[in-house]
Amino acid sequence: MAFGVVTLVLSYVVQPKYPESEKLSAYECGSEPFSDARMPFPVRYYIFAMLFVIFDIEVIFLYPWAVVYGQIGLFGLVEMLVFIALFLVAYVYAWRKGALEWD
Amino acid sequence: MTEIGLRAVISLAQIAAVMGVVMLTVMILTLAERKVLGWMQDRMGPMEVGPYGILQPIADGLKLFFKEDIVPAGANKFLFSLAPILALVPALIGFAVIPFGPNDTIEVFGLQIKPFIVSDINIGILYILAFTSIGAYGIILGGWASNSKYSLLGGLRSAAQIISYELNVGLAIVGVILLSGSLSLVKITEAQSGWFWNWFVIALPFPQIFAFVVYVISSVAETNRLPFDLPEAESELVAGFFTEYSGMRFAFFFIAEYANMILVSCIAAILFLGGWNAPAPFLQFNGSLANLAWLSGIFWFTVKVYFFLFLFFWIRATLPRLRYDQLMRFGWKVMLPIALANILITSIAAYLFPR
């Protein structure tokens, strides 16, 4: 953190500053920028983000189980088989619904 | 008071040392990448600056340091300045839990300290996963704040790609935790001591070779390296999320990418290839810190990490870039089932043949 701030400040002191409107405009291969760049983007991204949140939480549940697995034996194994089966139901549902397609 | 103060000073010294090593490695990597790519394409790479081009990273660094720092007219100034720091800090902060060498303690001014690990916390893996996820914020904020179409597209692609492959990384690591029974990187390394067949990539009861492959491919995707570098694909997005960045801020994104490469290589070496353990016990000298035995630990760790870094360059020189739908399909429909099946088989094997 300190490294970042110190380097930025030092660099700010030594660098040249010659602002021009042409230079400050957004890069668009040399042509004049048109329209706002903050356009709406496809809903696909949201679907993947939500799938990620759901599945990632399930993965986090696997971590404590994996740590104590050596001590809980058969009970832990069966519990986790049930858990992963539920995980698979959600996964197969998302797949069959076409949520994992990108086109 | 004095003990706390002394501890703080020692910790700061350790942090400074680790930062120095990481920064030096980043500098070496920028040159090494161009040299390795050059050799693979039958050219020499950079040759002008210094003997055999070895001063090239210093010249690049100085150039970026003295460059003008442009903030585009339409950009959100606060987020635009915040994004590079937000990308760099999580990449560097992960090194705090990496054990670089044997877990010995030495006594300095009456305090027990571990010289090769800044802090051995018992949830090391979770800590690193959490911070690599924060790195994605830096990239997507940088893309959005620039107010450029290329940057926005690069940032969005990067976010979707990182979260997709983050899942596979998380699932691939579960198998290793199952076998070692701990989230601490030191304990995981110690569980792999002895001969090389104790390394988790080929260890019984179930070799983690599938998890290893999933982890390596996913970490290439997570660090936005070729063939998964769609967020910064030169031929379609100019430079992706850092199109509008210049000078030191650009350098921050650049350092962050290389620091992330080093970090994922360190984790791969620790989780699957036994960290500082030598392939055979007689190659690992035992003894205290006084007689330089720790050098063999550092040596083997460095060899393994550089093997992975070379693999990054090798893959870059060999494979063409994927299409975006292929990338997402590969992550969700190929890697995820493999990683899940690996967890199932490993847990059954670990139940039948406990270590």
Short mmCIF file of C-alpha atoms in Angstrom, two decimals:
data_model
loop_
_atom_site.label_atom_id
_atom_site.label_comp_id
_atom_site.label_asym_id
_atom_site.label_seq_id
_atom_site.Cartn_x
_atom_site.Cartn_y
_atom_site.Cartn_z
CA MET A 1 0.00 0.00 0.00
CA ALA A 2 2.74 2.43 0.98
CA PHE A 3 4.69 1.39 -2.09
CA GLY A 4 1.76 2.30 -4.33
CA VAL A 5 1.14 5.73 -2.83
CA VAL A 6 4.82 6.70 -2.62
CA THR A 7 5.52 5.67 -6.21
CA LEU A 8 2.49 7.56 -7.53
CA VAL A 9 3.40 10.74 -5.64
CA LEU A 10 7.05 10.59 -6.72
CA SER A 11 6.06 9.98 -10.31
CA TYR A 12 3.57 12.86 -10.12
CA VAL A 13 6.41 15.19 -9.12
CA VAL A 14 8.79 14.27 -11.91
CA GLN A 15 6.49 13.77 -14.88
CA PRO A 16 5.77 16.36 -17.58
CA LYS A 17 2.26 17.81 -17.87
CA TYR A 18 1.07 19.22 -21.18
CA PRO A 19 -2.68 18.65 -21.30
CA GLU A 20 -4.40 19.03 -24.68
CA SER A 21 -8.00 18.29 -25.45
CA GLU A 22 -7.06 15.93 -28.28
CA LYS A 23 -4.80 13.91 -26.03
CA LEU A 24 -7.33 13.71 -23.22
CA SER A 25 -10.16 12.34 -25.36
CA ALA A 26 -10.92 8.64 -25.30
CA TYR A 27 -8.98 6.41 -27.69
CA GLU A 28 -11.02 5.13 -30.59
CA CYS A 29 -8.46 4.27 -33.25
CA GLY A 30 -7.96 7.90 -34.20
CA SER A 31 -11.57 8.66 -35.11
CA GLU A 32 -13.67 11.10 -33.07
CA PRO A 33 -15.34 9.38 -30.11
CA PHE A 34 -19.10 9.11 -30.61
CA SER A 35 -21.83 8.44 -28.06
CA ASP A 36 -21.32 7.57 -24.41
CA ALA A 37 -19.00 4.67 -23.72
CA ARG A 38 -21.01 3.52 -20.70
CA MET A 39 -23.47 1.55 -22.75
CA PRO A 40 -25.74 -1.18 -21.39
CA PHE A 41 -24.19 -4.60 -21.64
CA PRO A 42 -25.71 -8.05 -22.18
CA VAL A 43 -27.66 -9.74 -19.40
CA ARG A 44 -25.41 -12.79 -19.92
CA TYR A 45 -22.88 -11.27 -17.55
CA TYR A 46 -25.46 -11.08 -14.77
CA ILE A 47 -26.44 -14.70 -15.19
CA PHE A 48 -22.85 -15.85 -14.93
CA ALA A 49 -22.27 -13.59 -11.95
CA MET A 50 -25.24 -15.08 -10.11
CA LEU A 51 -24.23 -18.64 -10.98
CA PHE A 52 -20.78 -17.82 -9.65
CA VAL A 53 -22.11 -16.47 -6.35
CA ILE A 54 -24.29 -19.55 -5.79
CA PHE A 55 -21.64 -22.10 -6.68
CA ASP A 56 -18.85 -20.26 -4.90
CA ILE A 57 -20.77 -20.33 -1.63
CA GLU A 58 -21.20 -24.09 -2.05
CA VAL A 59 -17.45 -24.41 -2.62
CA ILE A 60 -16.76 -22.44 0.55
CA PHE A 61 -18.98 -24.93 2.43
CA LEU A 62 -16.70 -27.70 1.18
CA TYR A 63 -13.61 -26.18 2.83
CA PRO A 64 -14.35 -26.80 6.54
CA TRP A 65 -15.61 -30.25 5.63
CA ALA A 66 -12.33 -31.03 3.86
CA VAL A 67 -10.29 -29.85 6.87
CA VAL A 68 -12.01 -32.14 9.39
CA TYR A 69 -12.64 -35.03 6.98
CA GLY A 70 -10.02 -37.24 8.61
CA GLN A 71 -11.92 -37.17 11.91
CA ILE A 72 -15.56 -37.59 10.86
CA GLY A 73 -15.20 -40.68 8.65
CA LEU A 74 -18.22 -42.35 7.00
CA PHE A 75 -20.72 -39.81 8.32
CA GLY A 76 -18.80 -37.00 6.64
CA LEU A 77 -18.54 -38.91 3.39
CA VAL A 78 -22.29 -39.61 3.17
CA GLU A 79 -23.17 -36.05 4.17
CA MET A 80 -20.96 -34.69 1.44
CA LEU A 81 -22.27 -37.10 -1.18
CA VAL A 82 -25.76 -35.73 -0.45
CA PHE A 83 -24.45 -32.16 -0.60
CA ILE A 84 -22.66 -32.70 -3.91
CA ALA A 85 -25.77 -34.41 -5.30
CA LEU A 86 -27.76 -31.24 -4.52
CA PHE A 87 -24.97 -29.21 -6.13
CA LEU A 88 -25.21 -31.39 -9.22
CA VAL A 89 -28.99 -30.92 -9.44
CA ALA A 90 -28.52 -27.16 -9.61
CA TYR A 91 -25.66 -27.53 -12.07
CA VAL A 92 -27.55 -29.87 -14.40
CA TYR A 93 -30.61 -27.60 -14.21
CA ALA A 94 -28.54 -24.58 -15.22
CA TRP A 95 -26.96 -26.56 -18.02
CA ARG A 96 -30.29 -27.88 -19.37
CA LYS A 97 -31.84 -24.40 -19.15
CA GLY A 98 -29.04 -23.14 -21.38
CA ALA A 99 -27.66 -20.77 -18.77
CA LEU A 100 -24.13 -21.93 -19.54
CA GLU A 101 -24.38 -21.07 -23.24
CA TRP A 102 -22.62 -17.93 -24.40
CA ASP A 103 -24.02 -16.69 -27.70
CA MET B 1 5.87 -1.82 24.50
CA THR B 2 9.40 -2.72 23.51
CA GLU B 3 8.42 -6.24 22.56
CA ILE B 4 5.56 -5.06 20.38
CA GLY B 5 7.75 -2.40 18.84
CA LEU B 6 10.47 -4.93 18.12
CA ARG B 7 7.96 -7.32 16.57
CA ALA B 8 6.64 -4.52 14.35
CA VAL B 9 10.16 -3.63 13.20
CA ILE B 10 10.99 -7.26 12.42
CA SER B 11 7.71 -7.73 10.54
CA LEU B 12 8.31 -4.58 8.51
CA ALA B 13 11.80 -5.80 7.66
CA GLN B 14 10.35 -9.13 6.51
CA ILE B 15 7.69 -7.40 4.42
CA ALA B 16 10.33 -5.18 2.83
CA ALA B 17 12.47 -8.22 2.02
CA VAL B 18 9.56 -10.12 0.45
CA MET B 19 8.49 -7.03 -1.56
CA GLY B 20 12.07 -6.63 -2.76
CA VAL B 21 12.24 -10.23 -3.93
CA VAL B 22 8.85 -10.01 -5.66
CA MET B 23 9.72 -6.73 -7.41
CA LEU B 24 13.06 -8.14 -8.51
CA THR B 25 11.33 -11.24 -9.84
CA VAL B 26 8.83 -9.08 -11.74
CA MET B 27 11.74 -7.22 -13.34
CA ILE B 28 13.44 -10.47 -14.27
CA LEU B 29 10.16 -11.82 -15.65
CA THR B 30 9.55 -8.90 -18.00
CA LEU B 31 12.96 -9.52 -19.54
CA ALA B 32 12.70 -13.31 -19.35
CA GLU B 33 9.35 -13.32 -21.11
CA ARG B 34 10.70 -11.37 -24.07
CA LYS B 35 13.88 -13.46 -24.17
CA VAL B 36 12.05 -16.81 -23.97
CA LEU B 37 9.49 -15.76 -26.59
CA GLY B 38 12.38 -14.54 -28.75
CA TRP B 39 14.25 -17.83 -28.52
CA MET B 40 11.10 -19.82 -29.24
CA GLN B 41 10.62 -17.75 -32.39
CA ASP B 42 14.31 -18.01 -33.33
CA ARG B 43 15.16 -14.40 -32.52
CA MET B 44 17.36 -12.84 -29.86
CA GLY B 45 14.90 -10.70 -27.86
CA PRO B 46 16.03 -7.33 -26.48
CA MET B 47 19.77 -6.80 -27.05
CA GLU B 48 20.36 -3.03 -26.97
CA VAL B 49 20.28 -1.94 -23.31
CA GLY B 50 23.30 -3.20 -21.42
CA PRO B 51 25.25 -6.40 -22.12
CA TYR B 52 22.96 -8.96 -23.76
CA GLY B 53 19.95 -6.72 -23.01
CA ILE B 54 19.87 -7.45 -19.28
CA LEU B 55 19.28 -3.82 -18.28
CA GLN B 56 16.06 -3.63 -20.35
CA PRO B 57 13.69 -3.84 -17.30
CA ILE B 58 15.43 -0.88 -15.65
CA ALA B 59 15.15 1.17 -18.83
CA ASP B 60 11.45 0.26 -19.15
CA GLY B 61 10.80 1.12 -15.51
CA LEU B 62 12.54 4.50 -15.74
CA LYS B 63 10.69 5.33 -18.93
CA LEU B 64 7.28 4.58 -17.39
CA PHE B 65 8.24 6.50 -14.25
CA PHE B 66 8.97 9.70 -16.17
CA LYS B 67 5.96 9.45 -18.51
CA GLU B 68 3.06 11.86 -18.34
CA ASP B 69 0.09 10.53 -16.42
CA ILE B 70 -2.99 11.14 -18.56
CA VAL B 71 -6.49 11.15 -17.06
CA PRO B 72 -9.01 11.08 -19.94
CA ALA B 73 -11.54 13.92 -20.08
CA GLY B 74 -14.65 11.79 -19.47
CA ALA B 75 -13.14 9.57 -16.80
CA ASN B 76 -14.28 9.27 -13.21
CA LYS B 77 -11.12 10.67 -11.61
CA PHE B 78 -11.43 9.01 -8.21
CA LEU B 79 -12.13 5.50 -9.49
CA PHE B 80 -9.60 5.97 -12.29
CA SER B 81 -6.87 6.63 -9.71
CA LEU B 82 -8.09 3.96 -7.32
CA ALA B 83 -8.24 1.10 -9.83
CA PRO B 84 -4.50 0.50 -10.41
CA ILE B 85 -3.80 0.47 -6.67
CA LEU B 86 -6.76 -1.84 -6.12
CA ALA B 87 -5.31 -4.20 -8.73
CA LEU B 88 -1.77 -4.10 -7.33
CA VAL B 89 -2.33 -4.37 -3.57
CA PRO B 90 -4.20 -7.73 -3.56
CA ALA B 91 -1.55 -9.20 -5.86
CA LEU B 92 1.25 -8.25 -3.44
CA ILE B 93 -0.60 -8.87 -0.18
CA GLY B 94 -0.99 -12.58 -0.91
CA PHE B 95 2.76 -13.12 -0.50
CA ALA B 96 2.36 -12.58 3.26
CA VAL B 97 1.32 -16.22 3.78
CA ILE B 98 3.66 -17.91 1.29
CA PRO B 99 6.33 -20.04 3.02
CA PHE B 100 9.47 -19.50 0.95
CA GLY B 101 11.65 -21.86 2.93
CA PRO B 102 11.79 -24.30 5.86
CA ASN B 103 9.57 -23.55 8.82
CA ASP B 104 12.47 -23.02 11.25
CA THR B 105 12.49 -20.38 13.93
CA ILE B 106 15.42 -18.21 14.88
CA GLU B 107 15.85 -16.00 17.87
CA VAL B 108 16.35 -12.27 17.31
CA PHE B 109 16.72 -10.10 20.43
CA GLY B 110 14.96 -12.77 22.48
CA LEU B 111 11.96 -13.10 20.10
CA GLN B 112 11.07 -16.28 18.18
CA ILE B 113 10.56 -15.42 14.53
CA LYS B 114 10.17 -17.45 11.35
CA PRO B 115 12.47 -15.99 8.73
CA PHE B 116 10.88 -17.44 5.59
CA ILE B 117 7.22 -16.65 6.13
CA VAL B 118 5.81 -13.26 7.05
CA SER B 119 2.81 -14.66 8.88
CA ASP B 120 1.78 -18.31 9.17
CA ILE B 121 -2.00 -17.97 9.59
CA ASN B 122 -4.06 -21.15 9.74
CA ILE B 123 -6.40 -20.14 6.88
CA GLY B 124 -3.65 -19.27 4.38
CA ILE B 125 -5.44 -20.67 1.31
CA LEU B 126 -8.74 -18.92 2.06
CA TYR B 127 -6.88 -15.65 2.61
CA ILE B 128 -5.23 -15.87 -0.81
CA LEU B 129 -8.47 -16.83 -2.57
CA ALA B 130 -10.24 -13.87 -0.96
CA PHE B 131 -7.61 -11.37 -2.03
CA THR B 132 -7.27 -12.62 -5.59
CA SER B 133 -11.02 -12.05 -5.91
CA ILE B 134 -10.57 -8.42 -4.85
CA GLY B 135 -8.05 -7.99 -7.67
CA ALA B 136 -10.97 -8.38 -10.10
CA TYR B 137 -12.47 -5.16 -8.70
CA GLY B 138 -9.38 -3.20 -9.72
CA ILE B 139 -9.69 -4.47 -13.27
CA ILE B 140 -13.43 -3.89 -13.71
CA LEU B 141 -13.27 -0.44 -12.05
CA GLY B 142 -10.35 0.54 -14.27
CA GLY B 143 -12.33 -0.56 -17.30
CA TRP B 144 -15.48 1.30 -16.30
CA ALA B 145 -13.85 4.51 -15.03
CA SER B 146 -11.87 5.10 -18.22
CA ASN B 147 -15.00 6.01 -20.20
CA SER B 148 -13.73 4.17 -23.26
CA LYS B 149 -15.54 1.41 -25.10
CA TYR B 150 -12.51 -0.82 -25.32
CA SER B 151 -11.81 -0.46 -21.62
CA LEU B 152 -15.39 -1.22 -20.65
CA LEU B 153 -15.50 -4.34 -22.81
CA GLY B 154 -12.15 -5.49 -21.47
CA GLY B 155 -13.22 -4.94 -17.87
CA LEU B 156 -16.50 -6.82 -18.34
CA ARG B 157 -14.85 -9.75 -20.06
CA SER B 158 -12.22 -9.87 -17.36
CA ALA B 159 -14.81 -9.93 -14.57
CA ALA B 160 -16.81 -12.76 -16.15
CA GLN B 161 -13.66 -14.74 -16.90
CA ILE B 162 -12.10 -14.32 -13.47
CA ILE B 163 -15.23 -15.37 -11.57
CA SER B 164 -15.77 -18.38 -13.84
CA TYR B 165 -12.27 -19.70 -13.34
CA GLU B 166 -12.09 -18.70 -9.66
CA LEU B 167 -14.71 -21.40 -9.06
CA ASN B 168 -12.53 -24.05 -10.68
CA VAL B 169 -9.50 -22.96 -8.66
CA GLY B 170 -11.55 -23.25 -5.46
CA LEU B 171 -12.81 -26.72 -6.38
CA ALA B 172 -9.36 -27.95 -7.44
CA ILE B 173 -7.85 -26.95 -4.09
CA VAL B 174 -10.45 -28.91 -2.06
CA GLY B 175 -8.79 -32.21 -2.99
CA VAL B 176 -5.46 -31.06 -1.56
CA ILE B 177 -7.11 -29.85 1.65
CA LEU B 178 -8.82 -33.25 1.98
CA LEU B 179 -5.49 -35.05 1.90
CA SER B 180 -3.58 -32.62 4.13
CA GLY B 181 -6.37 -31.77 6.58
CA SER B 182 -5.34 -28.14 6.93
CA LEU B 183 -5.74 -24.75 5.27
CA SER B 184 -2.31 -23.56 6.42
CA LEU B 185 0.25 -23.47 3.64
CA VAL B 186 3.02 -24.49 6.05
CA LYS B 187 1.07 -27.59 7.21
CA ILE B 188 0.23 -28.50 3.62
CA THR B 189 3.91 -28.36 2.68
CA GLU B 190 4.95 -30.36 5.72
CA ALA B 191 2.42 -33.06 4.80
CA GLN B 192 4.38 -33.61 1.57
CA SER B 193 7.84 -34.11 3.04
CA GLY B 194 10.02 -37.10 2.21
CA TRP B 195 10.24 -38.59 -1.27
CA PHE B 196 8.70 -36.94 -4.30
CA TRP B 197 5.89 -39.49 -4.40
CA ASN B 198 4.51 -37.79 -1.31
CA TRP B 199 3.84 -34.66 -3.35
CA PHE B 200 0.10 -34.26 -3.77
CA VAL B 201 0.26 -34.25 -7.55
CA ILE B 202 1.08 -38.00 -7.48
CA ALA B 203 0.46 -38.90 -3.83
CA LEU B 204 -1.63 -41.89 -2.74
CA PRO B 205 -4.46 -42.62 -2.02
CA PHE B 206 -5.58 -40.62 -5.03
CA PRO B 207 -3.14 -38.55 -7.13
CA GLN B 208 -4.31 -34.96 -7.53
CA ILE B 209 -3.13 -34.86 -11.15
CA PHE B 210 -6.56 -33.79 -12.44
CA ALA B 211 -6.84 -31.06 -9.83
CA PHE B 212 -3.33 -30.00 -10.79
CA VAL B 213 -4.20 -29.66 -14.48
CA VAL B 214 -7.44 -27.82 -13.65
CA TYR B 215 -5.57 -25.51 -11.29
CA VAL B 216 -2.83 -24.65 -13.78
CA ILE B 217 -5.24 -23.95 -16.66
CA SER B 218 -7.53 -21.90 -14.41
CA SER B 219 -4.68 -19.87 -12.99
CA VAL B 220 -3.50 -19.02 -16.50
CA ALA B 221 -7.04 -17.80 -17.17
CA GLU B 222 -7.24 -15.90 -13.88
CA THR B 223 -4.06 -13.95 -14.51
CA ASN B 224 -5.35 -12.98 -17.98
CA ARG B 225 -2.44 -14.65 -19.74
CA LEU B 226 -2.49 -16.12 -23.22
CA PRO B 227 -4.31 -18.14 -24.48
CA PHE B 228 -6.99 -16.69 -22.18
CA ASP B 229 -6.00 -13.01 -22.50
CA LEU B 230 -9.34 -11.88 -23.97
CA PRO B 231 -9.67 -8.92 -21.55
CA GLU B 232 -6.62 -7.38 -23.20
CA ALA B 233 -6.71 -8.96 -26.64
CA GLU B 234 -4.53 -6.61 -28.69
CA SER B 235 -6.06 -7.44 -32.04
CA GLU B 236 -9.64 -6.60 -31.01
CA LEU B 237 -9.61 -4.42 -27.85
CA VAL B 238 -6.38 -2.39 -28.30
CA ALA B 239 -5.23 -3.10 -24.73
CA GLY B 240 -8.49 -3.97 -22.96
CA PHE B 241 -9.09 -2.51 -19.53
CA PHE B 242 -5.88 -0.42 -19.44
CA THR B 243 -6.23 1.19 -22.86
CA GLU B 244 -6.50 4.67 -21.33
CA TYR B 245 -3.79 4.26 -18.71
CA SER B 246 -0.29 5.65 -19.09
CA GLY B 247 2.85 6.17 -17.05
CA MET B 248 3.02 4.76 -13.55
CA ARG B 249 -0.65 3.72 -13.43
CA PHE B 250 -0.11 1.53 -16.49
CA ALA B 251 2.98 0.14 -14.78
CA PHE B 252 0.84 -0.78 -11.75
CA PHE B 253 -1.50 -2.93 -13.85
CA PHE B 254 1.54 -4.47 -15.48
CA ILE B 255 3.26 -5.24 -12.16
CA ALA B 256 -0.02 -6.59 -10.78
CA GLU B 257 -0.33 -9.06 -13.66
CA TYR B 258 3.22 -10.34 -13.20
CA ALA B 259 2.94 -10.42 -9.39
CA ASN B 260 -0.22 -12.50 -9.80
CA MET B 261 1.67 -14.88 -12.07
CA ILE B 262 4.33 -15.31 -9.37
CA LEU B 263 1.67 -15.78 -6.69
CA VAL B 264 -0.24 -18.52 -8.54
CA SER B 265 3.07 -20.22 -9.36
CA CYS B 266 4.02 -20.19 -5.67
CA ILE B 267 0.65 -21.66 -4.71
CA ALA B 268 0.88 -24.35 -7.39
CA ALA B 269 4.38 -25.26 -6.15
CA ILE B 270 3.20 -25.42 -2.53
CA LEU B 271 -0.07 -27.29 -3.06
CA PHE B 272 0.96 -29.82 -5.66
CA LEU B 273 4.76 -30.02 -5.88
CA GLY B 274 5.71 -30.02 -2.22
CA GLY B 275 6.86 -26.43 -1.71
CA TRP B 276 10.36 -26.28 -0.26
CA ASN B 277 10.69 -30.09 -0.01
CA ALA B 278 13.40 -31.67 -2.15
CA PRO B 279 12.43 -34.57 -4.46
CA ALA B 280 14.41 -37.02 -2.31
CA PRO B 281 15.34 -36.84 1.39
CA PHE B 282 19.10 -37.00 0.71
CA LEU B 283 18.86 -33.86 -1.42
CA GLN B 284 17.41 -31.96 1.53
CA PHE B 285 20.04 -31.05 4.09
CA ASN B 286 18.79 -31.18 7.64
CA GLY B 287 20.06 -28.96 10.36
CA SER B 288 19.57 -25.58 11.88
CA LEU B 289 19.74 -22.20 10.20
CA ALA B 290 23.33 -21.75 11.28
CA ASN B 291 24.83 -24.23 8.80
CA LEU B 292 23.17 -22.95 5.61
CA ALA B 293 20.87 -25.99 5.35
CA TRP B 294 17.97 -23.63 4.62
CA LEU B 295 19.55 -22.86 1.24
CA SER B 296 18.38 -26.22 -0.15
CA GLY B 297 14.76 -25.40 0.83
CA ILE B 298 14.91 -22.01 -0.85
CA PHE B 299 16.61 -23.57 -3.88
CA TRP B 300 13.93 -26.21 -4.47
CA PHE B 301 11.11 -23.72 -3.95
CA THR B 302 12.67 -21.32 -6.48
CA VAL B 303 13.19 -24.10 -9.02
CA LYS B 304 9.54 -25.15 -8.80
CA VAL B 305 8.21 -21.59 -9.05
CA TYR B 306 10.39 -20.80 -12.06
CA PHE B 307 9.25 -24.02 -13.70
CA PHE B 308 5.67 -22.71 -13.56
CA LEU B 309 6.69 -19.27 -14.77
CA PHE B 310 8.47 -20.86 -17.72
CA LEU B 311 5.30 -22.86 -18.38
CA PHE B 312 3.38 -19.56 -18.64
CA PHE B 313 5.76 -18.30 -21.35
CA TRP B 314 5.79 -21.65 -23.09
CA ILE B 315 1.99 -21.77 -23.29
CA ARG B 316 1.96 -18.19 -24.57
CA ALA B 317 4.40 -19.03 -27.34
CA THR B 318 2.54 -22.20 -28.34
CA LEU B 319 -1.22 -21.67 -28.25
CA PRO B 320 -3.50 -19.25 -30.16
CA ARG B 321 -6.12 -17.20 -28.33
CA LEU B 322 -9.53 -18.77 -27.63
CA ARG B 323 -12.86 -17.29 -28.69
CA TYR B 324 -14.91 -15.92 -25.81
CA ASP B 325 -17.76 -18.44 -25.98
CA GLN B 326 -15.20 -21.26 -26.17
CA LEU B 327 -13.53 -19.86 -23.06
CA MET B 328 -16.75 -19.77 -21.05
CA ARG B 329 -17.89 -23.18 -22.26
CA PHE B 330 -14.50 -24.69 -21.41
CA GLY B 331 -14.58 -23.21 -17.91
CA TRP B 332 -18.14 -24.16 -17.01
CA LYS B 333 -18.69 -27.39 -18.92
CA VAL B 334 -15.29 -29.09 -18.94
CA MET B 335 -13.23 -27.87 -15.98
CA LEU B 336 -16.05 -27.72 -13.43
CA PRO B 337 -17.22 -31.36 -13.85
CA ILE B 338 -13.60 -32.59 -13.78
CA ALA B 339 -12.91 -30.69 -10.55
CA LEU B 340 -16.15 -31.96 -8.94
CA ALA B 341 -15.44 -35.56 -9.94
CA ASN B 342 -11.96 -35.16 -8.48
CA ILE B 343 -13.42 -34.14 -5.12
CA LEU B 344 -15.81 -37.12 -5.11
CA ILE B 345 -13.16 -39.69 -5.99
CA THR B 346 -10.61 -38.19 -3.61
CA SER B 347 -13.03 -38.22 -0.69
CA ILE B 348 -14.00 -41.85 -1.31
CA ALA B 349 -10.34 -42.86 -1.71
CA ALA B 350 -9.35 -40.94 1.42
CA TYR B 351 -12.09 -42.76 3.34
CA LEU B 352 -11.07 -46.21 2.14
CA PHE B 353 -7.31 -45.66 2.54
CA PRO B 354 -6.72 -43.07 5.26
CA ARG B 355 -3.21 -41.62 5.31
#
